[in-house]
Amino acid sequence: MSINWKKSLIVLCDIVIAAYLVLAVTSFNKPDVTASHCTEVKTDIEHNIVDGFLTADEISKMLRQEKVWPLSQPMHDISSRKIEETLLKSPFVEKAEVYKTQSGEVCIQVRQRVPVVKVMADNGECYYIDSHASVMPENRFVNDLIIATGNISRKYAQSHLSRVANCIMQDKFWQNQIVQINVLPDLTMELVPRVGDHIIFIGSPVGVAKKLERMRKFYLYGLNKAGWNKYSYINVEFDNQIICKKVKK
């Protein structure tokens, strides 16, 4: 029986090439970090509608306090998962992802929880509500955030107030125009605008988007002609009508 040397040589070459590719891919996907130290920490905080709630310095301080700050540490001793778990303990962090690179960098990507309204209730409680209707402690300063006052329980804040605040903050016009939400004893709502000496009454917190759109049209086609300070109270509670109370002279 004769051996086909040409065919055998081709098969042997294929095996060698395949083995090389496996080793190359394995080496690429599993970088050698055992012999190096962390030379740089890169922190990326996802920007949202509210800026300045978390900073890279605060993240660094948080990790140093828990003794998991990776800078200058051996790469094989750095646990990405432990850093992520530490960051997620913060009431201001929604999501955290950490990974290491071959060049000795530790990259930290953080998505912060976004406050949409600051509650200053009649019962003395003061806290934030985030975009997912969760309560956040009131120990950070946030610019340009709606203030909610009045008869507000935590249950009401999470189930009703959060939806109204989200509706306002997701619309650039109303985000700039509304500065305060006031909850009355019967749990209906008033909105205090930035421009104009009037109060907007929206009634119960349902169908808010439609009520705001009706009010927007009234701004465009009514107040622009009649004057922004002609009315003291504007009621958009009911469909297909707007009830206005004139300013007393």
Short mmCIF file of C-alpha atoms in Angstrom, two decimals:
data_model
loop_
_atom_site.label_atom_id
_atom_site.label_comp_id
_atom_site.label_asym_id
_atom_site.label_seq_id
_atom_site.Cartn_x
_atom_site.Cartn_y
_atom_site.Cartn_z
CA MET A 1 0.00 0.00 0.00
CA SER A 2 1.54 3.30 -1.08
CA ILE A 3 1.36 6.42 1.08
CA ASN A 4 0.09 9.63 -0.49
CA TRP A 5 2.76 11.92 0.91
CA LYS A 6 1.31 15.01 -0.72
CA LYS A 7 -2.10 14.48 0.84
CA SER A 8 -0.56 13.66 4.24
CA LEU A 9 1.54 16.82 4.11
CA ILE A 10 -1.55 18.94 3.41
CA VAL A 11 -3.42 17.37 6.33
CA LEU A 12 -0.42 17.95 8.63
CA CYS A 13 -0.24 21.60 7.58
CA ASP A 14 -3.95 22.03 8.27
CA ILE A 15 -3.49 20.60 11.79
CA VAL A 16 -0.54 22.91 12.52
CA ILE A 17 -2.45 25.98 11.28
CA ALA A 18 -5.52 25.03 13.31
CA ALA A 19 -3.43 24.57 16.46
CA TYR A 20 -1.76 27.96 15.90
CA LEU A 21 -5.12 29.70 15.48
CA VAL A 22 -6.49 28.14 18.67
CA LEU A 23 -3.44 29.28 20.63
CA ALA A 24 -3.59 32.77 19.12
CA VAL A 25 -7.29 33.25 19.91
CA THR A 26 -6.86 31.89 23.43
CA SER A 27 -3.93 34.20 24.06
CA PHE A 28 -5.88 37.18 22.74
CA ASN A 29 -8.99 36.53 24.83
CA LYS A 30 -7.07 35.79 28.02
CA PRO A 31 -4.45 38.50 28.36
CA ASP A 32 -1.53 37.88 30.66
CA VAL A 33 -2.17 40.21 33.58
CA THR A 34 -0.20 38.31 36.21
CA ALA A 35 3.08 40.10 35.62
CA SER A 36 1.82 43.71 35.55
CA HIS A 37 0.32 46.30 37.88
CA CYS A 38 -2.56 48.71 37.32
CA THR A 39 -1.09 51.86 35.79
CA GLU A 40 -4.31 53.82 35.21
CA VAL A 41 -7.96 53.85 36.29
CA LYS A 42 -10.40 55.18 33.70
CA THR A 43 -13.82 56.18 35.01
CA ASP A 44 -16.71 56.79 32.64
CA ILE A 45 -19.97 58.12 34.12
CA GLU A 46 -22.94 57.99 31.79
CA HIS A 47 -24.40 61.47 31.32
CA ASN A 48 -28.07 61.99 31.97
CA ILE A 49 -30.56 64.82 32.17
CA VAL A 50 -29.12 65.72 35.57
CA ASP A 51 -25.36 66.37 35.63
CA GLY A 52 -22.97 66.36 38.55
CA PHE A 53 -24.74 63.81 40.73
CA LEU A 54 -21.74 61.46 40.75
CA THR A 55 -18.13 62.33 39.98
CA ALA A 56 -14.96 60.34 39.34
CA ASP A 57 -13.55 61.64 42.64
CA GLU A 58 -16.55 60.29 44.56
CA ILE A 59 -16.15 56.88 42.92
CA SER A 60 -12.44 56.88 43.78
CA LYS A 61 -13.23 57.80 47.40
CA MET A 62 -15.86 55.07 47.61
CA LEU A 63 -13.46 52.38 46.38
CA ARG A 64 -10.60 53.58 48.59
CA GLN A 65 -12.82 53.39 51.67
CA GLU A 66 -13.63 49.76 50.83
CA LYS A 67 -9.94 49.08 50.04
CA VAL A 68 -10.61 48.00 46.45
CA TRP A 69 -9.06 50.98 44.66
CA PRO A 70 -7.05 49.24 41.89
CA LEU A 71 -4.35 51.79 41.04
CA SER A 72 -0.80 50.37 41.48
CA GLN A 73 -2.18 46.98 42.55
CA PRO A 74 -1.09 43.73 40.85
CA MET A 75 -3.53 43.00 38.04
CA HIS A 76 -4.04 39.40 39.15
CA ASP A 77 -5.17 40.65 42.60
CA ILE A 78 -7.77 43.04 41.18
CA SER A 79 -11.31 41.63 41.17
CA SER A 80 -13.57 43.36 38.66
CA ARG A 81 -16.61 41.75 40.26
CA LYS A 82 -15.69 42.99 43.74
CA ILE A 83 -15.33 46.55 42.45
CA GLU A 84 -18.72 46.29 40.74
CA GLU A 85 -20.37 44.95 43.91
CA THR A 86 -18.84 47.78 45.94
CA LEU A 87 -20.16 50.43 43.55
CA LEU A 88 -23.64 48.91 43.47
CA LYS A 89 -23.92 49.35 47.24
CA SER A 90 -24.21 53.09 46.64
CA PRO A 91 -27.80 54.39 46.47
CA PHE A 92 -26.66 56.62 43.59
CA VAL A 93 -25.39 53.86 41.27
CA GLU A 94 -27.80 52.01 38.99
CA LYS A 95 -25.30 49.90 37.02
CA ALA A 96 -21.55 49.28 37.13
CA GLU A 97 -19.24 47.44 34.73
CA VAL A 98 -15.50 46.96 35.34
CA TYR A 99 -12.88 45.31 33.12
CA LYS A 100 -9.08 45.07 32.85
CA THR A 101 -6.90 45.59 29.77
CA GLN A 102 -3.58 44.08 28.72
CA SER A 103 -1.87 47.45 29.06
CA GLY A 104 -2.58 47.64 32.82
CA GLU A 105 -5.70 49.79 32.78
CA VAL A 106 -8.82 49.23 34.87
CA CYS A 107 -11.89 50.69 33.18
CA ILE A 108 -14.94 51.57 35.30
CA GLN A 109 -18.23 52.35 33.60
CA VAL A 110 -21.03 53.65 35.82
CA ARG A 111 -24.64 54.52 35.13
CA GLN A 112 -25.99 56.73 37.87
CA ARG A 113 -29.53 56.71 39.18
CA VAL A 114 -31.28 59.80 37.84
CA PRO A 115 -33.30 61.92 40.28
CA VAL A 116 -36.35 63.51 38.64
CA VAL A 117 -37.93 65.29 41.59
CA LYS A 118 -36.95 66.45 45.08
CA VAL A 119 -39.69 65.86 47.64
CA MET A 120 -40.13 68.32 50.52
CA ALA A 121 -43.32 66.98 52.06
CA ASP A 122 -45.55 68.54 54.70
CA ASN A 123 -44.73 65.61 57.01
CA GLY A 124 -41.13 66.81 57.18
CA GLU A 125 -39.59 64.15 54.91
CA CYS A 126 -37.03 65.23 52.34
CA TYR A 127 -35.69 62.89 49.64
CA TYR A 128 -35.33 62.33 45.90
CA ILE A 129 -37.37 60.10 43.59
CA ASP A 130 -35.43 58.65 40.65
CA SER A 131 -36.59 57.84 37.12
CA HIS A 132 -37.54 54.30 38.22
CA ALA A 133 -39.74 55.55 41.09
CA SER A 134 -37.23 54.56 43.78
CA VAL A 135 -36.41 56.69 46.81
CA MET A 136 -32.92 58.21 47.03
CA PRO A 137 -31.47 59.82 50.16
CA GLU A 138 -31.34 63.60 50.19
CA ASN A 139 -27.62 64.18 50.74
CA ARG A 140 -26.54 65.49 47.36
CA PHE A 141 -27.12 68.88 45.73
CA VAL A 142 -28.78 68.72 42.33
CA ASN A 143 -29.31 71.71 40.05
CA ASP A 144 -32.46 72.40 38.05
CA LEU A 145 -34.61 69.73 39.65
CA ILE A 146 -38.36 70.00 40.21
CA ILE A 147 -39.36 70.53 43.83
CA ALA A 148 -42.47 68.71 45.07
CA THR A 149 -44.29 70.05 48.13
CA GLY A 150 -47.52 69.39 49.96
CA ASN A 151 -49.42 66.31 51.11
CA ILE A 152 -46.97 63.64 49.89
CA SER A 153 -46.50 60.19 51.38
CA ARG A 154 -43.73 57.92 50.11
CA LYS A 155 -46.32 55.62 48.54
CA TYR A 156 -47.90 58.53 46.68
CA ALA A 157 -44.48 59.82 45.62
CA GLN A 158 -43.48 56.48 44.13
CA SER A 159 -46.79 55.61 42.48
CA HIS A 160 -48.08 58.99 41.23
CA LEU A 161 -45.61 61.83 41.70
CA SER A 162 -42.82 59.92 39.93
CA ARG A 163 -44.95 59.46 36.79
CA VAL A 164 -45.81 63.16 36.62
CA ALA A 165 -42.19 64.19 37.21
CA ASN A 166 -40.94 61.78 34.52
CA CYS A 167 -43.51 63.15 32.07
CA ILE A 168 -42.25 66.69 32.72
CA MET A 169 -38.54 65.86 32.65
CA GLN A 170 -38.80 63.95 29.37
CA ASP A 171 -40.18 67.02 27.60
CA LYS A 172 -37.60 69.78 27.10
CA PHE A 173 -40.20 72.55 27.12
CA TRP A 174 -41.83 71.49 30.39
CA GLN A 175 -38.47 70.58 31.94
CA ASN A 176 -37.48 74.24 31.54
CA GLN A 177 -40.90 75.67 32.43
CA ILE A 178 -42.05 73.76 35.55
CA VAL A 179 -40.17 74.41 38.79
CA GLN A 180 -42.56 73.03 41.39
CA ILE A 181 -45.33 70.46 41.89
CA ASN A 182 -47.68 71.06 44.78
CA VAL A 183 -49.89 68.22 46.04
CA LEU A 184 -53.12 69.43 47.64
CA PRO A 185 -54.87 67.71 50.58
CA ASP A 186 -57.24 65.89 48.18
CA LEU A 187 -54.16 64.55 46.30
CA THR A 188 -54.74 66.66 43.20
CA MET A 189 -51.80 68.61 41.75
CA GLU A 190 -50.80 72.13 40.92
CA LEU A 191 -47.80 73.06 38.76
CA VAL A 192 -45.78 76.23 39.31
CA PRO A 193 -44.20 77.55 36.07
CA ARG A 194 -40.94 79.44 35.73
CA VAL A 195 -42.44 82.05 33.37
CA GLY A 196 -45.79 83.71 34.14
CA ASP A 197 -47.58 84.64 37.37
CA HIS A 198 -50.09 81.80 37.24
CA ILE A 199 -50.64 78.36 38.72
CA ILE A 200 -51.56 75.38 36.48
CA PHE A 201 -54.09 72.99 38.03
CA ILE A 202 -53.97 69.50 36.49
CA GLY A 203 -56.27 67.78 38.98
CA SER A 204 -55.70 64.08 39.58
CA PRO A 205 -52.36 62.73 38.24
CA VAL A 206 -53.85 60.84 35.27
CA GLY A 207 -53.64 61.71 31.57
CA VAL A 208 -50.93 64.22 32.41
CA ALA A 209 -49.33 64.21 28.94
CA LYS A 210 -52.63 65.24 27.33
CA LYS A 211 -53.21 67.95 29.92
CA LEU A 212 -49.73 69.37 29.37
CA GLU A 213 -50.18 69.33 25.60
CA ARG A 214 -53.46 71.23 26.00
CA MET A 215 -51.66 73.76 28.20
CA ARG A 216 -48.83 74.07 25.67
CA LYS A 217 -51.32 75.01 22.95
CA PHE A 218 -52.91 77.54 25.30
CA TYR A 219 -49.50 79.10 25.80
CA LEU A 220 -48.99 79.35 22.02
CA TYR A 221 -52.42 80.53 20.95
CA GLY A 222 -53.82 82.10 24.12
CA LEU A 223 -51.28 83.63 26.46
CA ASN A 224 -49.02 84.85 23.67
CA LYS A 225 -51.89 87.12 22.61
CA ALA A 226 -53.64 87.84 25.91
CA GLY A 227 -50.48 88.23 27.99
CA TRP A 228 -48.68 85.83 30.30
CA ASN A 229 -49.75 87.65 33.46
CA LYS A 230 -53.46 88.03 32.66
CA TYR A 231 -54.53 84.92 34.58
CA SER A 232 -53.67 83.78 38.10
CA TYR A 233 -55.09 80.23 37.91
CA ILE A 234 -55.42 77.97 34.86
CA ASN A 235 -57.37 74.72 35.17
CA VAL A 236 -56.69 72.00 32.57
CA GLU A 237 -58.19 69.16 34.59
CA PHE A 238 -61.07 68.40 32.20
CA ASP A 239 -60.88 67.27 28.59
CA ASN A 240 -61.51 69.77 25.80
CA GLN A 241 -61.65 72.82 28.07
CA ILE A 242 -59.44 75.25 29.95
CA ILE A 243 -60.82 77.32 32.82
CA CYS A 244 -58.97 80.51 33.67
CA LYS A 245 -59.20 82.87 36.61
CA LYS A 246 -58.20 86.44 35.87
CA VAL A 247 -55.77 88.38 38.00
CA LYS A 248 -57.59 90.71 40.39
CA LYS A 249 -56.77 94.32 39.75
#
